[in-house]
Amino acid sequence: MTNSANQHTRREVIKWLASIPFLPLGAMATSAALAGCNDDKEVVVAPPVTAAKLKTATFTSMDAPTLANAAAMATTTVASGLAVTWDDNTKTDYKLAYKTFFQTGDMVSDGKGGQVLAGGYYDINNKPIMDSSKGTARQFFSDCPDGTSLLTVKDAKVDGVKGNPVFAVVQFEYTTRDLAGNDMYGKLPSPIAVLSLDQDPKTGHLSLVKYYNVDMSKAHGLWITCGASLSPWGTHLSSEEYEPDAFGQGLGTDMTTMKAYSKNVYGDETSAKPYNYGHLPEIIVNKDGTGTAIKHYCLGRISHELIQVMPDNRTALMGDDYTNGGLFMFVADKEKDLSAGTLYVAKYLNELNETSIAQIQWIKLGHATSQEIDDLINVKNIQPSDIMESLDKDPLDASYTKVILAKKTIWLKLKPGMEKAAAFLETHRYAALMGGSMAFTKMEGTTVNAKDKVAYSALANIQDSMIKDNAAWSAAHNVSFAKKISAGGIFAHDMKASMSDKSGSPIISDWVPYQSHMLLIGKDIDAASDPLGIGNTSDPNTIASADNLKFSETFRVLFIGEDSGNHVNNYLWAYDVDAKKLIRILSCPAGAESTGLHAVDSINGWTYIMSNFQHAGDWSSLHNKVQATLDPLIRANYKDRYAAAVGYLTADPIAPSVEKKSA
């Protein structure tokens, strides 16, 4: 950021949102240096006579692309803007754009004079996993980059970085198919990479210097890493969703997939233990751009999407990407340490529906250290039958409890003394047994608005367990919507201190949700009535299947990334929580999911917004009107549909027009 007492030189580049200049409210800022596309150009606009401070910043919406511009539908497209007003009432408008660090499948620098495959897969011994499905072997690489964190490390030093060293941690959820076209979902261990980036101190521009693949051998490999968040202490909090169902009852990922995973990770079908997956990995970035993985076993074994740790450095709110899933909370024993703590599940005391405000009671599931649960799995080799009985048929025995999970009715009975094992290894079953509101369908990302003390959780769909009288619904859960909404919604949780759990014991946190209500709800439509004429089955002018959520305190904006089977192109939105206005800022390639969303209010004075996508051209009947036109374009742009992009938004100032006058 370039400051001058008498002028606004707005040099730019917003990067990452690409790098909107971070201008803290109340701080002096005589210019806005945003990271933008034209980093070699200095743009000077009407200078005020006094220094100015940020007053407001508002995103301006873009139209959704249509077949009239097929290229825009087949690629990441940004035609939105940012309007900044300064406290001297001058204004600057910025044009947003998108820039990538790489596509998966690219060869990038390993920082040691060699190259490494971006998004490449490795086994437990860090050897490349090869795809030989069509004869000639090629290393597998992901088409599904997901959770991303941008961060700094004190005293960092990376060879090749000339400006400020900045790091991005990127995880790769899965790969869609092998070269022969066979489904590969969940069959490969999810890699995570640390990107060493060179931040230009004058422009905020980020450039890739080094790609480091994190060793996962001590974490037993990672399982289907989806969304992610940045902890308040600067580490990457990953996720493992759709945990393997150790009972084999169809209440999680099936054991056939688990065996294929084990074969690729360990070389055999039996070495991978189901209970080692479905947990919370944490990635610690080192000063030299390497990284270390730690898997925490005490935050519940659920379908982790992405968690949000509150400003107290102890309280984590967790969604659960599951059918008959719950809202979970973890309170760590110590700040900045997730290795021990207490796990809770929410119980709604009155009905949560389209318009209500529902009160929350928290049920304590248990307290554990990560090491205790790790030992149960890997030292004592605990089996599901050691923990509880889980039956598909009614035993006609009152000592069993009837519950519904994953749309299936089962009967549960806990083995004596197995409360802790059940709470942390069979969390879904135990939370249902304890009376939690296991009522949600695909609860996705969670984020926090710290100023207002409100958390937000995404619901990709409002269906099945949430719909009154559905076979998966239970009145006891107090979550009851009148009809299915495939477009889903977002709900908000108000938080406060001095809460107690169901037993009356105090919850040692100032950030406990005590009530929930719906913030946004999508709108389903008939494809024939799509205003864009491309076959959307949800209104393209509002959200559909919100997934990634991130809140920016600076902009007072809730960023929303979609994972929708209802929008032909998924979008990235900015929702102004004060103006209650929804603004489209990015469109993903058709068939792709918006992933990797991450908003950082300040890194060395610059604000960034990350955005990836995954599985472009993942065609379904939704795409009947566009597939023939777009498929060749997507194949040409993204390695025959095997690649996806990791990148961020950028911004350049728009110089005001100057009226020419005749002499």
XYZ file of C-alpha atoms in Angstrom:
663
model
C 0.000 0.000 0.000
C 1.523 3.301 -1.075
C 0.773 6.241 1.198
C 1.162 9.894 0.309
C 0.021 12.900 2.325
C -1.431 14.703 -0.670
C -2.596 12.122 -3.168
C -4.488 8.903 -3.787
C -2.286 6.769 -6.024
C -4.425 3.666 -6.350
C -2.062 1.119 -7.662
C -3.553 -2.001 -8.184
C -4.198 -5.251 -7.605
C -6.631 -6.949 -5.348
C -5.547 -10.404 -5.498
C -7.286 -13.253 -4.303
C -10.274 -11.533 -4.222
C -7.608 -11.381 -4.934
C -6.255 -8.829 -3.019
C -8.439 -6.141 -2.032
C -6.450 -3.686 -0.114
C -7.079 -4.151 3.496
C -8.183 -0.836 4.929
C -9.177 -1.317 8.529
C -12.065 0.879 9.552
C -10.736 3.871 11.391
C -7.191 3.447 10.126
C -5.546 6.092 7.978
C -5.221 5.056 4.366
C -4.371 7.504 1.661
C -4.476 4.990 -1.134
C -5.889 1.628 -1.936
C -3.447 -0.888 -3.236
C -5.411 -3.819 -4.524
C -3.770 -6.771 -6.123
C -4.894 -6.861 -9.699
C -4.142 -8.308 -13.086
C -2.013 -5.475 -14.441
C 0.658 -5.508 -11.789
C 3.143 -3.681 -13.980
C 0.980 -0.603 -14.367
C 0.437 2.274 -12.001
C -2.988 3.815 -12.263
C -3.389 7.326 -10.906
C -6.860 8.706 -10.359
C -8.196 12.054 -9.233
C -6.145 12.792 -6.112
C -7.904 14.306 -3.117
C -6.162 17.059 -1.256
C -6.302 15.217 2.072
C -5.724 11.700 3.259
C -8.778 9.461 3.068
C -10.049 6.480 5.036
C -12.227 3.641 3.888
C -15.908 4.416 4.365
C -17.751 1.672 2.497
C -16.934 -1.142 0.103
C -19.700 -2.734 -1.944
C -19.525 -5.562 -4.455
C -21.376 -5.074 -7.724
C -23.095 -8.067 -9.258
C -22.455 -9.817 -12.561
C -25.012 -11.435 -14.837
C -25.038 -15.207 -15.055
C -23.419 -16.442 -18.286
C -25.652 -18.039 -20.928
C -25.116 -19.934 -24.177
C -24.861 -16.604 -25.964
C -21.323 -16.645 -24.508
C -20.514 -20.346 -24.326
C -16.861 -19.684 -23.450
C -17.945 -17.920 -20.266
C -20.089 -20.902 -19.277
C -17.180 -23.296 -19.873
C -14.597 -21.448 -17.753
C -14.302 -19.537 -14.505
C -15.892 -16.202 -15.317
C -15.798 -12.983 -13.315
C -17.586 -9.841 -14.501
C -18.335 -8.337 -11.102
C -16.831 -5.313 -9.412
C -16.100 -3.536 -6.171
C -17.103 0.028 -5.433
C -15.139 1.782 -2.674
C -16.183 5.066 -1.081
C -13.659 7.014 0.984
C -14.530 9.269 3.889
C -13.770 12.333 1.740
C -16.631 11.082 -0.499
C -14.329 10.221 -3.392
C -14.964 6.863 -5.010
C -12.945 4.153 -6.732
C -14.444 1.361 -8.814
C -12.608 -1.914 -9.354
C -13.111 -4.598 -11.964
C -12.719 -8.122 -10.577
C -11.112 -11.005 -12.453
C -9.721 -14.485 -11.752
C -6.168 -15.758 -11.722
C -4.831 -19.274 -11.134
C -1.703 -20.538 -9.428
C -1.980 -23.740 -11.459
C -4.278 -26.350 -12.872
C -4.051 -29.780 -11.334
C -1.901 -31.978 -13.530
C 0.555 -29.145 -14.193
C 4.205 -29.674 -13.349
C 5.242 -26.988 -10.854
C 8.412 -26.111 -8.955
C 9.349 -28.229 -5.949
C 11.652 -25.442 -4.727
C 14.715 -27.666 -5.131
C 15.373 -27.256 -8.825
C 12.935 -29.956 -9.858
C 9.237 -30.258 -10.552
C 6.266 -31.965 -8.916
C 2.793 -32.874 -10.184
C 0.172 -30.473 -8.836
C -2.613 -32.420 -7.140
C -0.662 -35.679 -7.422
C -1.459 -38.720 -5.261
C 0.963 -40.606 -2.994
C 0.751 -43.779 -0.926
C 1.637 -44.232 2.746
C 5.333 -44.409 1.805
C 5.101 -41.189 -0.230
C 5.463 -43.051 -3.507
C 3.369 -41.853 -6.477
C 0.132 -43.783 -7.039
C -0.078 -44.698 -10.699
C -3.096 -45.023 -12.974
C -2.546 -48.018 -15.267
C -6.191 -48.469 -16.223
C -5.446 -47.885 -19.909
C -2.068 -49.569 -20.122
C 0.541 -46.814 -19.936
C 0.986 -45.714 -16.330
C 0.413 -42.086 -15.327
C 0.431 -40.685 -11.807
C -3.060 -39.985 -10.530
C -3.858 -36.323 -9.978
C -7.005 -34.744 -8.596
C -9.674 -32.826 -10.462
C -11.168 -31.777 -7.111
C -9.125 -29.170 -5.210
C -11.107 -28.029 -2.218
C -10.364 -26.390 1.149
C -7.686 -23.689 1.012
C -6.058 -21.492 3.664
C -3.804 -18.466 3.149
C -1.446 -17.699 6.034
C 1.902 -16.409 7.181
C 4.532 -17.927 9.466
C 6.766 -15.906 11.753
C 10.371 -15.640 10.541
C 9.552 -17.642 7.415
C 12.301 -17.953 4.849
C 11.868 -19.700 1.506
C 14.449 -19.802 -1.264
C 13.232 -17.880 -4.292
C 10.938 -15.517 -2.401
C 12.029 -11.945 -3.056
C 9.177 -10.148 -1.294
C 7.067 -11.372 1.613
C 6.735 -15.144 2.094
C 3.053 -16.182 2.193
C 1.725 -19.740 2.238
C -1.410 -21.390 0.885
C -2.479 -24.828 2.071
C -4.605 -26.638 -0.516
C -6.306 -30.003 -0.079
C -7.604 -32.278 -2.811
C -10.867 -34.014 -1.987
C -10.838 -36.866 -4.511
C -10.412 -37.620 -8.197
C -13.517 -38.324 -10.226
C -12.322 -41.048 -12.600
C -9.301 -42.973 -13.822
C -8.091 -42.915 -17.431
C -10.482 -45.732 -18.320
C -13.400 -43.745 -16.938
C -13.939 -45.855 -13.804
C -15.317 -44.143 -10.701
C -12.503 -43.316 -8.241
C -14.478 -41.492 -5.540
C -12.984 -42.173 -2.106
C -10.522 -44.756 -3.380
C -7.367 -42.645 -3.120
C -5.812 -40.895 -0.085
C -6.438 -37.150 -0.184
C -3.215 -35.158 -0.669
C -2.569 -31.755 0.881
C 0.008 -29.321 -0.482
C 1.707 -26.259 0.965
C 2.258 -23.566 -1.649
C 5.062 -21.094 -0.964
C 4.040 -17.775 -2.494
C 5.988 -14.602 -3.133
C 3.951 -11.534 -2.156
C 5.000 -8.328 -3.877
C 4.958 -5.745 -1.047
C 4.068 -2.951 -3.499
C 1.182 -4.633 -5.259
C 0.044 -7.539 -3.102
C 0.551 -9.829 -6.101
C 1.132 -13.507 -5.239
C 3.268 -15.836 -7.346
C 3.971 -19.535 -6.816
C 7.548 -20.370 -5.852
C 7.345 -23.855 -4.341
C 4.876 -26.769 -4.066
C 5.332 -29.171 -1.143
C 3.315 -32.360 -0.694
C 2.681 -32.987 3.031
C 3.675 -36.413 4.405
C 0.525 -38.196 5.654
C 2.140 -41.446 6.800
C 1.739 -40.695 10.532
C -1.905 -39.736 9.963
C -2.691 -43.073 8.218
C -3.469 -41.132 5.047
C -6.392 -38.733 4.739
C -9.932 -39.655 3.746
C -12.075 -37.445 1.433
C -10.892 -34.011 2.587
C -13.600 -31.521 1.710
C -13.922 -27.977 3.112
C -11.347 -26.363 5.379
C -10.768 -23.327 7.560
C -7.900 -21.307 8.965
C -7.561 -21.568 12.726
C -7.160 -18.311 14.675
C -3.596 -19.398 15.448
C -2.661 -19.817 11.788
C -3.000 -23.533 11.010
C -5.051 -25.259 8.323
C -8.009 -27.220 9.714
C -8.881 -29.933 7.240
C -11.766 -32.435 7.205
C -12.610 -36.068 6.538
C -16.214 -36.519 5.423
C -18.492 -39.507 4.768
C -16.681 -41.659 7.306
C -16.514 -45.414 6.582
C -19.331 -47.321 8.294
C -17.465 -49.846 10.418
C -20.710 -51.792 11.064
C -21.386 -52.190 7.348
C -25.036 -51.143 7.705
C -25.097 -48.603 4.904
C -24.946 -45.644 7.296
C -21.691 -44.251 5.914
C -19.234 -45.016 3.124
C -19.335 -48.723 2.304
C -16.513 -51.094 3.114
C -15.951 -51.898 -0.582
C -14.698 -48.340 -1.026
C -12.678 -48.697 2.189
C -10.934 -51.778 0.796
C -10.087 -50.022 -2.474
C -8.734 -47.093 -0.483
C -6.599 -49.430 1.638
C -5.228 -51.123 -1.475
C -4.077 -47.794 -2.916
C -2.665 -46.481 0.366
C -1.066 -49.595 1.849
C -0.917 -52.058 -1.036
C -3.493 -54.385 0.499
C -7.216 -54.245 1.322
C -7.051 -54.765 5.087
C -4.413 -52.443 6.580
C -6.582 -49.300 6.629
C -8.815 -49.296 9.704
C -12.233 -47.619 9.340
C -11.961 -45.911 12.725
C -8.842 -44.004 11.603
C -11.001 -41.932 9.229
C -13.739 -39.351 9.750
C -11.670 -37.075 11.985
C -10.148 -33.577 11.960
C -6.627 -33.198 10.490
C -4.613 -30.068 11.239
C -1.758 -28.902 9.002
C 1.037 -26.860 10.555
C 3.162 -24.903 8.070
C 6.856 -24.615 8.825
C 9.132 -21.641 8.196
C 10.622 -23.191 5.066
C 7.308 -23.944 3.379
C 7.087 -27.571 4.411
C 4.178 -28.842 6.480
C 3.278 -31.312 9.201
C -0.016 -33.183 9.596
C -1.682 -34.010 12.918
C -4.975 -35.899 13.041
C -7.219 -35.069 16.012
C -9.435 -37.934 17.162
C -11.445 -36.094 19.814
C -13.723 -33.830 17.746
C -16.141 -36.596 16.844
C -16.112 -39.075 13.995
C -18.700 -37.470 11.737
C -18.963 -36.269 8.161
C -16.664 -33.304 8.751
C -17.133 -30.567 6.170
C -15.384 -27.556 7.585
C -15.317 -26.284 11.132
C -15.133 -22.796 12.562
C -13.025 -22.085 15.625
C -14.330 -19.040 17.466
C -12.210 -16.040 18.536
C -11.642 -17.634 21.957
C -9.263 -20.144 20.303
C -11.155 -23.002 21.994
C -14.744 -23.342 20.761
C -15.351 -25.073 17.428
C -18.732 -25.291 15.701
C -19.049 -28.150 13.236
C -21.450 -29.002 10.458
C -22.119 -32.603 9.473
C -22.488 -33.432 5.761
C -24.793 -36.384 6.374
C -28.464 -37.335 6.229
C -29.878 -37.367 9.771
C -26.796 -35.377 10.762
C -26.362 -33.085 13.755
C -24.958 -29.727 14.775
C -21.863 -30.422 16.879
C -19.677 -28.267 19.123
C -16.239 -28.941 20.598
C -14.705 -26.955 23.451
C -10.966 -27.507 23.808
C -9.346 -27.731 27.224
C -6.654 -25.240 26.231
C -6.471 -22.372 23.787
C -4.925 -23.098 20.391
C -4.841 -26.837 21.142
C -7.405 -29.255 19.702
C -5.817 -32.364 21.219
C -8.252 -32.576 24.168
C -11.723 -31.292 24.927
C -15.446 -31.860 25.293
C -17.852 -32.800 22.507
C -21.509 -31.713 22.412
C -24.505 -32.206 20.098
C -27.398 -29.763 19.745
C -30.968 -30.545 20.744
C -33.677 -28.139 19.531
C -36.254 -27.391 22.217
C -38.842 -25.932 19.856
C -39.399 -26.333 16.141
C -36.860 -25.043 13.651
C -38.633 -24.329 10.372
C -38.750 -21.772 7.551
C -39.636 -18.847 9.840
C -39.094 -19.828 13.458
C -36.382 -19.094 16.002
C -35.476 -22.387 17.673
C -33.795 -22.611 21.076
C -30.814 -24.942 21.525
C -29.943 -27.213 24.414
C -26.487 -28.793 24.292
C -26.024 -32.453 25.194
C -22.580 -33.456 26.398
C -21.352 -36.543 24.556
C -18.022 -36.883 26.318
C -14.540 -35.635 27.042
C -11.389 -37.172 25.572
C -7.862 -36.582 24.484
C -6.879 -37.362 20.932
C -4.290 -39.823 22.202
C -6.908 -41.792 24.158
C -8.996 -42.377 21.042
C -5.939 -43.026 18.879
C -4.918 -45.740 21.352
C -8.357 -47.340 21.234
C -7.998 -47.683 17.470
C -4.350 -48.439 16.944
C -3.212 -50.058 20.193
C -6.331 -51.836 21.486
C -7.699 -52.436 17.978
C -11.257 -51.739 19.102
C -14.054 -53.142 16.921
C -17.603 -51.834 16.456
C -19.057 -54.859 18.213
C -16.973 -53.926 21.290
C -18.773 -50.588 21.500
C -22.459 -51.252 20.881
C -25.039 -53.365 19.159
C -26.529 -51.826 16.029
C -29.392 -53.854 14.576
C -31.356 -53.588 11.353
C -34.433 -55.302 12.798
C -36.488 -54.561 15.877
C -35.300 -56.977 18.589
C -38.564 -56.439 20.514
C -36.451 -55.607 23.549
C -37.040 -52.382 25.487
C -33.334 -52.092 26.307
C -32.679 -51.080 22.685
C -33.298 -47.555 21.379
C -34.859 -46.951 17.980
C -33.172 -44.184 15.913
C -33.027 -43.022 12.295
C -29.675 -42.411 10.604
C -28.992 -41.967 6.880
C -32.733 -42.458 6.263
C -32.561 -45.913 7.855
C -34.192 -47.112 11.080
C -31.894 -49.062 13.401
C -31.917 -50.227 17.027
C -28.989 -49.412 19.317
C -27.719 -50.734 22.634
C -24.507 -49.496 24.250
C -22.068 -51.979 25.747
C -21.196 -51.326 29.437
C -18.400 -48.792 29.917
C -18.221 -47.895 26.235
C -19.526 -44.306 26.470
C -16.250 -42.673 25.493
C -15.572 -45.015 22.597
C -19.117 -44.513 21.338
C -18.952 -40.716 21.618
C -15.760 -40.380 19.592
C -15.822 -43.376 17.220
C -19.547 -43.964 16.638
C -20.536 -40.329 17.039
C -23.615 -40.419 14.808
C -25.074 -43.431 16.574
C -24.212 -42.176 20.052
C -25.526 -38.648 19.423
C -28.828 -40.183 18.269
C -28.882 -42.467 21.302
C -28.350 -39.477 23.606
C -31.265 -37.523 22.101
C -29.506 -35.038 19.824
C -31.477 -33.461 16.996
C -30.088 -35.704 14.250
C -32.300 -33.992 11.728
C -30.191 -32.233 9.126
C -29.536 -33.183 5.522
C -26.108 -32.213 4.229
C -25.079 -29.471 6.632
C -21.980 -28.031 5.012
C -19.586 -25.192 5.880
C -19.739 -23.051 9.015
C -18.305 -19.571 9.568
C -18.573 -16.768 12.141
C -19.516 -13.093 12.173
C -17.568 -12.186 15.304
C -18.825 -8.609 15.645
C -22.469 -9.689 15.790
C -21.654 -12.969 17.557
C -23.494 -14.974 14.893
C -22.379 -18.181 13.194
C -23.710 -19.358 9.838
C -24.125 -22.926 8.576
C -24.925 -24.008 5.022
C -27.586 -26.573 4.154
C -26.925 -27.951 0.685
C -30.446 -29.353 0.636
C -33.561 -29.075 2.760
C -35.000 -32.544 2.289
C -35.363 -36.057 3.725
C -34.772 -35.836 7.489
C -35.815 -32.165 7.575
C -39.235 -32.592 5.928
C -42.284 -33.292 8.062
C -43.607 -36.855 7.698
C -40.693 -37.966 5.524
C -39.521 -41.503 6.320
C -36.241 -40.064 7.651
C -37.977 -37.395 9.762
C -38.615 -37.585 13.495
C -40.885 -35.189 15.360
C -38.640 -35.516 18.421
C -35.843 -33.656 16.640
C -37.882 -30.425 16.370
C -36.659 -29.696 12.840
C -39.651 -29.590 10.522
C -39.942 -27.955 7.105
C -43.144 -28.055 5.091
C -41.651 -29.142 1.767
C -38.458 -30.241 0.092
C -36.177 -27.437 -1.142
C -33.396 -28.891 -3.281
C -31.765 -25.450 -3.404
C -31.208 -25.607 0.371
C -30.446 -22.590 2.505
C -28.291 -21.007 5.190
C -29.154 -20.788 8.839
C -27.771 -18.529 11.534
C -26.873 -19.294 15.153
C -26.869 -16.563 17.803
C -24.179 -17.116 20.438
C -23.611 -16.105 24.043
C -21.763 -16.969 27.241
C -22.895 -18.558 30.529
C -24.633 -21.550 28.955
C -25.114 -24.909 30.646
C -25.575 -28.316 29.057
C -28.581 -30.606 29.510
C -27.210 -31.979 32.785
C -26.828 -28.475 34.205
C -23.041 -28.399 33.955
C -21.581 -25.094 32.734
C -20.149 -24.933 29.226
C -16.826 -23.122 29.559
C -17.128 -20.885 26.518
C -18.383 -17.408 25.616
C -19.273 -18.568 22.086
C -22.090 -21.071 22.517
C -25.013 -21.049 20.035
C -28.300 -20.731 21.938
C -30.783 -20.317 19.067
C -31.008 -20.821 15.294
C -33.084 -19.407 12.463
C -33.029 -19.446 8.666
C -31.098 -16.604 7.031
C -31.510 -17.493 3.330
C -33.547 -20.132 1.512
C -33.115 -21.075 -2.136
C -35.947 -21.328 -4.638
C -36.634 -24.392 -6.793
C -38.110 -23.827 -10.255
C -39.150 -25.891 -13.233
C -36.401 -26.124 -15.856
C -38.812 -24.836 -18.480
C -39.217 -21.593 -16.556
C -35.498 -20.929 -16.148
C -35.038 -17.216 -17.006
C -31.611 -18.016 -18.512
C -33.054 -20.691 -20.796
C -30.303 -23.202 -19.981
C -32.167 -25.681 -17.789
C -31.624 -24.454 -14.221
C -33.947 -26.162 -11.730
C -33.298 -23.566 -9.039
C -33.648 -19.812 -9.481
C -30.302 -18.624 -10.909
C -30.692 -15.267 -9.152
C -30.417 -16.708 -5.668
C -28.402 -19.385 -3.892
C -28.636 -23.084 -4.672
C -26.969 -25.663 -2.423
C -24.649 -23.444 -0.414
C -21.477 -25.286 0.577
C -18.379 -23.209 1.396
C -19.079 -20.225 3.669
C -16.663 -17.513 4.791
C -17.418 -14.232 6.519
C -15.340 -11.068 6.059
C -15.382 -8.715 9.034
C -13.918 -5.941 6.872
C -16.554 -6.092 4.164
C -19.399 -7.279 6.408
C -20.030 -9.869 3.709
C -20.878 -13.563 3.868
C -19.204 -15.271 0.913
C -21.107 -18.314 -0.359
C -19.812 -21.006 -2.715
C -22.282 -23.445 -4.293
C -22.251 -27.221 -4.764
C -25.472 -27.572 -6.660
C -27.134 -30.062 -8.954
C -29.672 -27.342 -9.665
C -27.573 -24.551 -11.204
C -25.981 -25.355 -14.556
C -23.103 -23.098 -13.499
C -22.407 -22.896 -9.785
C -21.736 -19.423 -8.454
C -19.766 -17.618 -5.774
C -21.909 -15.016 -3.994
C -21.304 -12.123 -1.613
C -24.188 -11.541 0.802
C -24.167 -8.115 2.479
C -25.503 -8.927 5.947
C -26.420 -5.299 6.679
C -28.094 -4.429 3.377
C -29.427 -8.010 3.090
C -28.342 -8.035 -0.544
C -27.079 -11.049 -2.504
C -24.442 -10.332 -5.175
C -23.070 -12.797 -7.735
C -19.314 -12.315 -8.096
C -18.062 -15.433 -9.925
C -19.362 -18.253 -12.130
C -17.657 -21.666 -12.208
C -17.345 -23.819 -15.331
C -20.549 -25.733 -16.066
C -20.817 -28.903 -14.013
C -18.153 -27.712 -11.552
C -18.515 -27.044 -7.843
C -17.304 -23.820 -6.211
C -14.669 -24.820 -3.643
C -11.632 -23.561 -1.757
C -13.377 -20.407 -0.577
C -11.285 -18.479 1.908
C -11.344 -14.800 2.828
C -8.486 -13.183 4.728
C -8.986 -9.607 5.872
C -5.292 -8.769 6.100
C -1.971 -10.320 5.146
C 0.739 -7.661 5.277
C -1.961 -5.061 4.653
C -3.702 -6.875 1.790
C -7.060 -8.616 1.717
C -7.457 -11.845 -0.234
C -10.279 -14.133 -1.355
C -9.418 -17.617 -2.581
C -11.616 -19.601 -4.949
C -11.132 -22.983 -6.616
C -13.439 -25.260 -8.539
C -13.657 -29.011 -9.025
C -14.919 -31.586 -11.566
C -15.748 -29.274 -14.480
C -18.057 -30.927 -16.981
C -19.550 -33.348 -14.447
C -22.610 -33.791 -16.628
C -26.096 -34.865 -15.573
C -29.606 -34.457 -16.979
C -29.449 -30.872 -15.643
C -27.023 -30.086 -18.470
C -29.002 -31.521 -21.380
C -29.384 -28.122 -23.046
C -25.719 -27.160 -22.793
C -23.585 -30.312 -22.751
C -23.119 -30.692 -26.506
C -21.905 -27.103 -26.816
C -19.813 -26.879 -23.651
C -18.193 -30.296 -23.398
C -15.601 -29.668 -26.157
C -14.698 -26.309 -24.601
C -14.271 -27.733 -21.115
C -12.201 -30.642 -22.409
C -9.961 -28.187 -24.276
C -9.510 -25.932 -21.242
C -9.115 -28.512 -18.481
C -7.070 -31.464 -19.719
C -9.956 -33.472 -21.145
C -11.913 -32.868 -17.885
C -9.163 -34.321 -15.663
C -7.979 -30.942 -14.339
C -9.299 -28.143 -12.160
C -7.978 -24.765 -11.036
C -6.554 -23.346 -7.814
C -6.642 -19.567 -7.747
C -8.081 -16.335 -6.494
C -9.935 -13.208 -7.516
C -8.073 -10.140 -8.689
C -9.108 -6.516 -9.112
C -7.973 -3.537 -11.126
C -9.189 0.039 -10.678
C -11.336 1.527 -13.378
C -10.057 5.000 -14.223
C -12.831 7.613 -14.378
C -13.703 8.854 -17.818
C -12.483 12.368 -18.667
C -14.740 14.658 -20.680
C -12.862 16.237 -23.575
C -13.547 19.925 -24.219
C -12.948 21.807 -27.442
C -10.425 24.620 -27.418
